[in-house]
Amino acid sequence: MKIAVAGFQHETNSFAGTVAARGDFDRPGGWPPFCAGEEMMRIISGAGTPASGALAAASRQGVEILPLLWCIGLPSGPVEDAAFEDIADDICTRLRDALELGADALYLDLHGAMATPSWPDAEGELLARLRRIAPAPFPIAASFDLHGNISEAMTRACTLLDCYRTYPHTDLKDTGARVMERLIGHLRGHPAPFVAFRAVPYLASINDQCTFVEPTRGLLAKGEGLEADDRIDSVTQFFGFPLADVADAGPSIVVQGRDGRAVEEAADAMLAAWLEAEPRFATKLLTADEAVAQAIELAAGPGTGPVVIADTQDNPGGGGTGDTTGMLQALIAAKAAGAVLVHIADADACAKAHEAGVGGTIDRAIGAELSKRFCEPVPGPWTVIKLGSGDFTGVGPMYRGNPISLGPVALLEQDGVRVIVAPRKMQASEPGLLLHLGLNPADLPIMVVKSSVHFRGAYQEMARAILPAIAPGAVEADLSRLPYRHAQRKPARPFSPNPKRSNA
Ligand SMILES: [Zn+2]
């Protein structure tokens, strides 16, 4: 038995004001580089991706793998058409070769929320092209991110599919393994499942999607309950990526199983639960100043661990530029001594800090290079507290074991407020960067992280309190403020009880 394996992931934020070019898939921060063929086997086998779990599962079952290619781009504005065509063509060519070598099936490691200027449903287009090369009933199985904006066309092109069951995502390998095992089971005689698709008729803000809390925790538990029925193979719930102005943006439910009626009934039951849950998608969000004031008060009170402020609107994992300064300005204005912000992307500030050396000073404003439309750089002088190479290994639940290379990083300080600067952006879900600069997160009074939910994987248990907050940035938390033109669904109501806001 031979299974071809390919991966191509991107999460597209239509409002980010940036693009993903072909080069952005070569060395994305925190993830394996673009790789193909035998090199892909070596790199992906040792990584923490869904395809890594799929390869391990195939190996356990003695299945031969035909590696095509694997790549990921960090979330941003649309993938350029040329980049999509280049990578999609490469996958198609390699699939044709694999078929000549006798491939029995194809496993795909996809995100589900990739868009290009020409292809708002980019995975749907990729799957359509692959289907022209390998028409049904050739088995094609795909694992997706839970943030996939799934089209019905996508579900029809796949023989079977599934997505992560966690946000923060800590089950990437498990998901890839589960899909690969179902695919192998199908090749060994388990019939192709009936598939029911339901689009949930509202958008859910990513701040409201954490699976540690309601309503998503209960929705996942209900799905698991339905899966206990042996007529059902899988109850897959996509939460969707709402910062995408595409027709299919939003949550969806895909139920698969061997009994068509049971599959439809389970999909209806799951949709009813989502409709009932709508008013509970409403996380309280604070302004930057409110969050810092509360954090100072909480840090001075009882308890242990840091007060963690989530700078959700500059989450690089949602397409943020990683260089907004609203939270840093709020920390400095409130003289939040001991607070650490993780991190601002500013390559020039890093170079200047390394020139100045530890104990030196740089008189240079930092941040707001890519996010000028939201905020201003924060003026110096900054004292250089610590320097690092920016090369470290992931230790958190999301990036554990992944080699991470940000380039030369620095810890800077002004009036007791500290900020990490790095040449490249990366979501602050990984404690490895703090440890690399001699900081122990557990000892900090206040920490600001550029993340919406993934940081909770590392910090939920350690934190004295978690305060999701909004400073101006590209990852808009209040979906009702976004100028959607193509999305078919409206934000969940009532919307998150946001404070009054003056920023554009
Ligand atoms: Zn995701």
Coordinates of C-alpha atoms and ligand atoms in Angstrom, one line a residue:
M1 CA 0.0 0.0 0.0
K2 CA 1.4 3.4 -1.0
I3 CA 0.0 6.8 0.1
A4 CA 1.1 10.1 -1.4
V5 CA 1.5 12.9 1.2
A6 CA 1.4 16.7 0.6
G7 CA 0.9 19.8 2.7
F8 CA 0.1 23.4 1.8
Q9 CA -1.1 25.7 4.6
H10 CA -2.0 29.4 4.8
E11 CA -4.6 31.3 6.9
T12 CA -5.6 34.4 5.0
N13 CA -6.7 37.6 6.8
S14 CA -8.4 39.7 4.1
F15 CA -8.0 42.8 6.2
A16 CA -4.3 42.5 7.1
G17 CA -3.0 44.9 4.4
T18 CA -0.2 42.5 3.6
V19 CA 0.4 39.6 1.1
A20 CA 2.1 36.2 1.2
A21 CA 4.6 35.8 -1.7
R22 CA 6.3 32.6 -2.8
G23 CA 9.3 33.3 -0.5
D24 CA 7.1 33.5 2.6
F25 CA 6.6 29.8 2.3
D26 CA 10.4 29.1 2.4
R27 CA 11.3 29.7 6.1
P28 CA 8.2 30.6 8.2
G29 CA 8.9 31.4 11.9
G30 CA 8.2 28.5 14.2
W31 CA 7.5 26.0 11.4
P32 CA 9.5 23.7 9.2
P33 CA 10.8 25.1 5.9
F34 CA 9.5 24.3 2.4
C35 CA 10.5 20.8 1.7
A36 CA 9.9 18.1 -0.9
G37 CA 10.6 14.5 -1.7
E38 CA 13.0 12.6 0.6
E39 CA 14.0 15.8 2.3
M40 CA 10.4 16.3 3.3
M41 CA 10.3 12.8 4.9
R42 CA 13.3 13.7 7.0
I43 CA 12.1 17.2 8.0
I44 CA 8.4 16.5 8.6
S45 CA 9.0 13.2 10.4
G46 CA 10.7 15.0 13.2
A47 CA 8.4 18.0 13.3
G48 CA 5.1 18.8 15.1
T49 CA 2.8 19.2 12.1
P50 CA -0.4 17.2 11.2
A51 CA 1.6 15.6 8.4
S52 CA 4.1 14.5 11.0
G53 CA 1.4 12.6 12.9
A54 CA 0.1 11.1 9.6
L55 CA 3.6 9.9 8.6
A56 CA 4.0 8.2 12.0
A57 CA 0.6 6.5 11.8
A58 CA 1.4 5.2 8.3
S59 CA 4.8 3.9 9.5
R60 CA 3.1 2.1 12.4
Q61 CA 0.9 0.3 9.9
G62 CA 3.7 -0.5 7.5
V63 CA 2.4 1.8 4.7
E64 CA 4.8 3.1 2.2
I65 CA 4.8 7.0 1.8
L66 CA 5.4 8.8 -1.4
P67 CA 6.3 12.3 -0.2
L68 CA 5.3 15.2 -2.6
L69 CA 5.9 18.5 -0.8
W70 CA 5.1 20.3 2.4
C71 CA 5.0 24.1 3.1
I72 CA 3.3 26.7 5.3
G73 CA 3.2 30.5 5.2
L74 CA 2.5 32.5 8.3
P75 CA -1.0 34.1 8.4
S76 CA -1.2 37.3 6.5
G77 CA -3.2 39.0 3.7
P78 CA -3.9 36.9 0.6
V79 CA -1.5 34.5 -1.0
E80 CA -0.3 36.0 -4.2
D81 CA -1.8 34.2 -7.2
A82 CA 1.7 33.4 -8.6
A83 CA 2.8 31.8 -5.3
F84 CA -0.4 29.7 -5.2
E85 CA 0.0 28.6 -8.9
D86 CA 3.7 27.7 -8.3
I87 CA 3.0 25.5 -5.3
A88 CA -0.2 24.0 -6.6
D89 CA 1.5 23.1 -9.9
D90 CA 4.3 21.5 -8.0
I91 CA 1.9 19.4 -6.0
C92 CA -0.1 18.4 -9.1
T93 CA 3.1 17.4 -11.0
R94 CA 4.3 15.4 -8.1
L95 CA 0.9 13.7 -7.7
R96 CA 1.0 12.6 -11.3
D97 CA 4.5 11.1 -10.7
A98 CA 3.2 9.4 -7.6
L99 CA 0.3 7.8 -9.5
E100 CA 2.8 6.4 -12.0
L101 CA 4.6 4.9 -9.0
G102 CA 1.4 3.2 -8.0
A103 CA 0.0 5.6 -5.3
D104 CA -3.2 4.1 -3.8
A105 CA -4.4 7.3 -2.1
L106 CA -3.5 10.9 -1.2
Y107 CA -3.3 12.5 2.2
L108 CA -3.3 16.3 2.4
D109 CA -2.2 18.6 5.3
L110 CA -4.3 21.8 4.7
H111 CA -5.5 24.8 6.7
G112 CA -8.8 25.5 5.0
A113 CA -8.7 29.3 5.1
M114 CA -6.3 30.1 2.3
A115 CA -7.4 32.8 -0.2
T116 CA -5.8 34.3 -3.3
P117 CA -7.0 37.3 -5.3
S118 CA -8.3 34.9 -8.0
W119 CA -9.3 32.0 -5.7
P120 CA -11.2 33.0 -2.5
D121 CA -11.6 29.2 -1.8
A122 CA -8.0 28.3 -2.6
E123 CA -8.2 24.8 -1.0
G124 CA -11.4 24.1 -3.0
E125 CA -9.5 25.1 -6.2
L126 CA -6.5 23.0 -5.2
L127 CA -8.7 20.0 -4.5
A128 CA -10.6 20.4 -7.8
R129 CA -7.3 20.3 -9.7
L130 CA -6.1 17.2 -7.8
R131 CA -9.5 15.6 -8.5
R132 CA -9.0 16.2 -12.3
I133 CA -5.7 14.2 -12.0
A134 CA -7.1 11.6 -9.6
P135 CA -10.9 11.4 -10.1
A136 CA -13.2 9.8 -7.5
P137 CA -13.3 7.2 -6.2
F138 CA -9.5 7.6 -5.8
P139 CA -9.2 8.2 -2.0
I140 CA -8.2 11.7 -1.0
A141 CA -8.2 12.5 2.7
A142 CA -7.4 15.8 4.3
S143 CA -6.7 17.2 7.8
F144 CA -7.5 20.8 8.3
D145 CA -7.0 23.6 10.9
L146 CA -10.1 24.2 13.1
H147 CA -10.1 27.7 11.7
G148 CA -10.8 26.4 8.2
N149 CA -13.5 28.3 6.2
I150 CA -14.9 25.2 4.6
S151 CA -16.8 25.2 1.4
E152 CA -19.2 22.4 0.5
A153 CA -17.1 21.9 -2.7
M154 CA -14.1 21.1 -0.5
T155 CA -16.0 18.5 1.5
R156 CA -17.3 16.9 -1.8
A157 CA -13.7 16.7 -3.2
C158 CA -12.4 14.8 -0.1
T159 CA -13.2 11.2 0.5
L160 CA -12.8 11.9 4.2
L161 CA -11.6 14.7 6.4
D162 CA -11.2 16.0 9.9
C163 CA -9.8 19.0 11.8
Y164 CA -8.1 19.9 15.1
R165 CA -10.3 19.6 18.2
T166 CA -8.4 22.1 20.3
Y167 CA -7.8 25.9 20.3
P168 CA -5.0 26.5 21.4
H169 CA -4.0 23.9 18.9
T170 CA -2.3 21.1 20.8
D171 CA -3.5 18.1 18.7
L172 CA -1.9 18.7 15.3
K173 CA -0.1 15.4 15.1
D174 CA -3.1 13.5 16.6
T175 CA -5.4 15.0 13.9
G176 CA -3.0 14.0 11.1
A177 CA -2.7 10.5 12.6
R178 CA -6.5 10.2 12.9
V179 CA -7.1 11.1 9.3
M180 CA -4.3 8.8 8.1
E181 CA -5.6 5.9 10.1
R182 CA -9.1 6.4 8.7
L183 CA -7.6 6.6 5.2
I184 CA -5.7 3.3 5.7
G185 CA -8.9 1.8 7.1
H186 CA -10.8 2.9 3.9
L187 CA -8.1 1.3 1.7
R188 CA -8.5 -1.9 3.7
G189 CA -12.2 -2.0 3.0
H190 CA -14.1 0.4 5.3
P191 CA -16.6 2.1 2.9
A192 CA -16.3 5.8 2.0
P193 CA -18.4 7.7 4.4
F194 CA -21.6 9.6 3.7
V195 CA -20.9 13.3 4.3
A196 CA -23.3 15.9 5.7
F197 CA -22.3 19.6 5.6
R198 CA -23.9 22.4 7.6
A199 CA -22.8 26.1 7.5
V200 CA -23.4 27.8 10.8
P201 CA -25.1 31.1 10.0
Y202 CA -22.9 33.5 12.0
L203 CA -19.2 34.4 12.4
A204 CA -17.5 33.7 15.7
S205 CA -14.6 36.1 16.8
I206 CA -11.4 34.1 17.5
N207 CA -11.4 35.6 21.0
D208 CA -14.6 33.6 21.7
Q209 CA -13.3 30.3 20.4
C210 CA -10.9 29.0 23.1
T211 CA -11.8 25.4 23.8
F212 CA -10.9 25.6 27.5
V213 CA -14.1 27.6 28.1
E214 CA -17.8 27.7 26.9
P215 CA -19.4 27.6 24.5
T216 CA -16.9 25.8 22.4
R217 CA -16.0 23.3 25.2
G218 CA -19.6 22.1 25.3
L219 CA -20.0 22.0 21.6
L220 CA -16.9 19.7 21.3
A221 CA -18.3 17.5 24.1
K222 CA -21.6 17.2 22.3
G223 CA -19.8 16.2 19.1
E224 CA -17.8 13.6 20.9
G225 CA -21.1 12.2 22.3
L226 CA -22.5 11.9 18.8
E227 CA -19.3 10.1 17.7
A228 CA -20.0 7.3 20.3
D229 CA -22.7 6.1 17.8
D230 CA -20.9 3.4 15.7
R231 CA -22.8 4.6 12.6
I232 CA -20.8 7.9 12.8
D233 CA -17.1 8.0 11.9
S234 CA -16.5 11.7 12.7
V235 CA -18.3 14.9 13.9
T236 CA -16.0 17.6 12.7
Q237 CA -16.6 21.2 13.9
F238 CA -14.8 24.0 12.1
F239 CA -14.9 27.3 14.1
G240 CA -13.9 29.2 11.0
F241 CA -11.5 32.2 10.5
P242 CA -13.7 35.3 10.6
L243 CA -11.2 37.8 9.4
A244 CA -11.7 36.5 5.9
D245 CA -13.9 38.3 3.5
V246 CA -14.9 35.3 1.4
A247 CA -18.2 33.6 0.8
D248 CA -17.4 30.6 2.9
A249 CA -16.1 32.4 6.0
G250 CA -17.5 31.1 9.2
P251 CA -18.1 28.0 11.3
S252 CA -19.3 24.8 9.7
I253 CA -20.1 21.2 10.7
V254 CA -19.0 18.1 8.7
V255 CA -20.4 14.7 9.8
Q256 CA -19.2 11.5 8.2
G257 CA -20.4 7.9 8.7
R258 CA -21.7 4.8 7.2
D259 CA -25.4 5.4 7.7
G260 CA -26.7 8.4 5.6
R261 CA -29.7 9.1 7.8
A262 CA -27.7 8.9 11.1
V263 CA -25.1 11.3 9.5
E264 CA -27.8 13.9 8.5
E265 CA -29.5 13.6 12.0
A266 CA -26.2 14.2 13.8
A267 CA -25.4 17.2 11.6
D268 CA -28.8 18.7 12.4
A269 CA -28.3 18.1 16.1
M270 CA -24.9 19.7 16.0
L271 CA -26.2 22.7 14.0
A272 CA -29.0 23.2 16.6
A273 CA -26.4 23.3 19.3
W274 CA -24.5 26.0 17.5
L275 CA -27.6 28.1 17.0
E276 CA -28.4 27.8 20.7
A277 CA -24.8 28.7 21.6
E278 CA -24.7 32.0 19.6
P279 CA -25.3 34.4 22.5
R280 CA -22.5 32.8 24.5
F281 CA -19.8 33.8 21.9
A282 CA -19.2 37.0 23.9
T283 CA -15.7 37.3 25.6
K284 CA -15.2 40.5 27.6
L285 CA -12.5 42.7 26.1
L286 CA -10.7 45.6 27.7
T287 CA -9.0 48.7 26.2
A288 CA -5.2 48.8 26.6
D289 CA -5.4 51.3 29.4
E290 CA -8.0 49.4 31.3
A291 CA -6.1 46.1 30.9
V292 CA -2.8 47.7 32.2
A293 CA -4.6 49.4 35.2
Q294 CA -6.3 46.1 36.1
A295 CA -3.0 44.2 35.7
I296 CA -1.1 46.5 38.0
E297 CA -3.8 46.1 40.7
L298 CA -4.0 42.3 40.3
A299 CA -0.2 41.9 40.3
A300 CA 0.0 43.7 43.6
G301 CA -2.7 41.5 45.2
P302 CA -2.7 37.8 46.3
G303 CA -1.8 34.9 44.1
T304 CA 1.2 33.8 42.0
G305 CA 2.2 33.9 38.4
P306 CA 2.0 36.7 35.9
V307 CA -1.0 38.7 34.9
V308 CA -1.2 38.0 31.2
I309 CA -2.6 40.6 28.9
A310 CA -3.5 39.3 25.4
D311 CA -2.8 41.9 22.7
T312 CA -5.3 40.1 20.5
Q313 CA -5.5 42.7 17.7
D314 CA -1.9 42.2 16.8
N315 CA -1.8 38.4 16.9
P316 CA 0.7 37.3 14.2
G317 CA -1.3 34.0 14.1
G318 CA -4.3 35.9 12.9
G319 CA -2.4 38.0 10.3
G320 CA -1.2 40.8 12.7
T321 CA 2.0 42.6 11.8
G322 CA 3.6 41.9 15.2
D323 CA 4.8 45.5 15.6
T324 CA 1.8 47.5 16.9
T325 CA 2.7 49.7 19.9
G326 CA -0.6 50.5 21.7
M327 CA 0.1 48.1 24.6
L328 CA 3.7 49.3 25.0
Q329 CA 2.5 52.9 25.1
A330 CA -0.1 51.9 27.8
L331 CA 2.5 50.1 29.9
I332 CA 4.9 53.1 29.7
A333 CA 2.1 55.6 30.5
A334 CA 1.0 53.6 33.5
K335 CA 4.7 53.0 34.6
A336 CA 4.0 49.3 34.8
A337 CA 7.4 48.4 36.3
G338 CA 8.6 44.8 35.7
A339 CA 6.1 44.3 32.9
V340 CA 7.5 42.5 29.8
L341 CA 5.9 42.7 26.3
V342 CA 6.5 39.7 24.0
H343 CA 7.5 40.8 21.3
I344 CA 7.7 43.6 18.8
A345 CA 9.1 42.9 15.3
D346 CA 11.7 45.5 14.5
A347 CA 14.8 44.3 12.7
D348 CA 16.6 47.7 12.7
A349 CA 16.1 48.1 16.5
C350 CA 17.6 44.6 17.0
A351 CA 20.6 45.5 14.9
K352 CA 21.1 48.7 16.8
A353 CA 20.8 46.9 20.2
H354 CA 23.4 44.4 19.1
E355 CA 25.7 47.2 18.1
A356 CA 25.2 49.0 21.4
G357 CA 25.8 45.9 23.5
V358 CA 24.4 44.9 26.9
G359 CA 24.2 48.0 29.1
G360 CA 24.3 50.3 26.1
T361 CA 21.5 52.6 25.0
I362 CA 19.7 53.1 21.7
D363 CA 18.0 56.3 21.1
R364 CA 15.6 55.1 18.5
A365 CA 11.8 54.7 18.3
I366 CA 10.6 51.1 18.0
G367 CA 7.7 49.4 16.3
A368 CA 4.9 50.6 14.0
E369 CA 6.8 50.0 10.8
L370 CA 4.2 47.8 9.1
S371 CA 1.3 49.1 11.4
K372 CA 1.7 52.8 10.7
R373 CA -2.1 53.1 10.0
F374 CA -2.8 51.9 13.6
C375 CA -0.2 53.5 15.8
E376 CA 3.1 55.4 16.3
P377 CA 6.6 54.1 17.0
V378 CA 7.6 54.4 20.7
P379 CA 10.5 56.9 21.2
G380 CA 13.7 56.0 23.0
P381 CA 16.0 56.0 24.8
W382 CA 16.0 52.2 25.4
T383 CA 18.6 50.4 27.6
V384 CA 19.8 47.1 26.3
I385 CA 19.2 44.5 29.1
K386 CA 20.0 41.3 27.3
L387 CA 20.9 40.0 23.8
G388 CA 20.3 36.7 22.1
S389 CA 20.9 34.9 18.8
G390 CA 17.2 34.3 18.3
D391 CA 17.9 30.6 17.7
F392 CA 16.1 28.3 20.2
T393 CA 13.9 25.2 20.4
G394 CA 10.2 25.4 21.1
V395 CA 9.2 24.2 24.6
G396 CA 5.5 25.1 24.7
P397 CA 2.7 22.8 23.8
M398 CA 2.3 24.2 20.3
Y399 CA 5.9 24.4 19.0
R400 CA 7.6 21.8 21.3
G401 CA 10.7 20.4 19.5
N402 CA 10.5 22.8 16.5
P403 CA 13.7 24.7 15.7
I404 CA 12.9 28.4 15.9
S405 CA 15.1 31.0 14.3
L406 CA 14.0 34.7 14.7
G407 CA 17.4 36.3 14.1
P408 CA 19.3 38.4 16.7
V409 CA 16.9 39.4 19.5
A410 CA 17.1 41.9 22.4
L411 CA 15.5 42.7 25.7
L412 CA 15.1 46.5 26.0
E413 CA 13.9 48.6 29.0
Q414 CA 12.5 52.1 29.5
D415 CA 11.3 53.4 32.9
G416 CA 11.1 49.8 34.2
V417 CA 9.0 48.5 31.3
R418 CA 10.7 45.9 29.3
V419 CA 10.0 44.8 25.7
I420 CA 11.5 42.0 23.6
V421 CA 12.4 43.0 20.0
A422 CA 13.1 40.5 17.2
P423 CA 13.7 40.8 13.5
R424 CA 10.7 38.7 12.6
K425 CA 7.1 38.3 13.9
M426 CA 5.9 35.2 15.7
Q427 CA 2.9 34.6 17.9
A428 CA 3.7 34.8 21.6
S429 CA 2.5 31.3 22.4
E430 CA 6.1 30.0 23.0
P431 CA 7.9 30.5 26.3
G432 CA 11.2 29.5 24.6
L433 CA 11.9 33.1 23.5
L434 CA 11.6 34.4 27.1
L435 CA 13.8 31.6 28.5
H436 CA 16.3 32.4 25.7
L437 CA 16.6 36.0 27.1
G438 CA 16.9 34.8 30.7
L439 CA 13.3 35.6 31.7
N440 CA 11.2 33.0 33.6
P441 CA 7.5 33.8 32.7
A442 CA 6.4 32.4 36.1
D443 CA 8.4 35.2 37.9
L444 CA 7.0 38.1 35.9
P445 CA 4.4 40.4 37.4
I446 CA 2.8 41.4 34.1
M447 CA 3.3 40.0 30.6
V448 CA 1.8 41.3 27.4
V449 CA 1.6 38.7 24.7
K450 CA 0.8 39.2 21.0
S451 CA -1.7 36.4 20.8
S452 CA -5.4 35.8 21.0
V453 CA -5.8 32.3 22.3
H454 CA -2.7 30.1 21.6
F455 CA -0.8 31.7 24.5
R456 CA -3.2 29.9 26.9
G457 CA -1.6 26.6 26.0
A458 CA 1.6 27.7 27.8
Y459 CA 0.2 30.2 30.3
Q460 CA -3.4 29.3 31.3
E461 CA -2.3 27.3 34.4
M462 CA 0.6 29.6 35.4
A463 CA -1.2 32.9 35.0
R464 CA -2.7 34.8 38.0
A465 CA -5.2 36.3 35.6
I466 CA -5.7 36.6 31.9
L467 CA -7.0 39.8 30.4
P468 CA -7.9 39.8 26.7
A469 CA -7.5 43.4 25.5
I470 CA -7.7 45.5 22.3
A471 CA -5.1 48.0 21.1
P472 CA -5.4 49.1 17.5
G473 CA -4.2 46.4 15.0
A474 CA -5.1 44.4 12.0
V475 CA -6.7 41.4 13.8
E476 CA -10.0 43.2 14.5
A477 CA -11.8 41.6 17.5
D478 CA -15.1 43.4 16.9
L479 CA -16.2 41.8 13.7
S480 CA -19.1 44.3 13.3
R481 CA -16.4 47.0 12.5
L482 CA -15.1 45.1 9.5
P483 CA -16.1 46.2 5.9
Y484 CA -17.2 42.8 4.7
R485 CA -18.2 42.6 1.0
H486 CA -18.1 38.9 0.2
A487 CA -18.7 37.1 3.5
Q488 CA -22.3 35.8 3.6
R489 CA -22.7 35.6 7.4
K490 CA -23.0 38.3 10.0
P491 CA -21.0 38.3 13.3
A492 CA -22.6 36.4 16.2
R493 CA -25.1 38.5 18.3
P494 CA -25.1 39.9 20.8
F495 CA -21.5 40.9 20.0
S496 CA -18.7 40.8 22.6
P497 CA -19.4 43.6 25.1
N498 CA -16.6 45.8 23.9
P499 CA -15.7 49.0 25.6
K500 CA -16.0 52.4 23.8
R501 CA -13.3 52.8 21.2
S502 CA -11.8 55.7 19.5
N503 CA -9.2 54.1 17.3
A504 CA -9.7 53.8 13.6
Ligands
ZN1 ZN -6.0 27.7 13.7

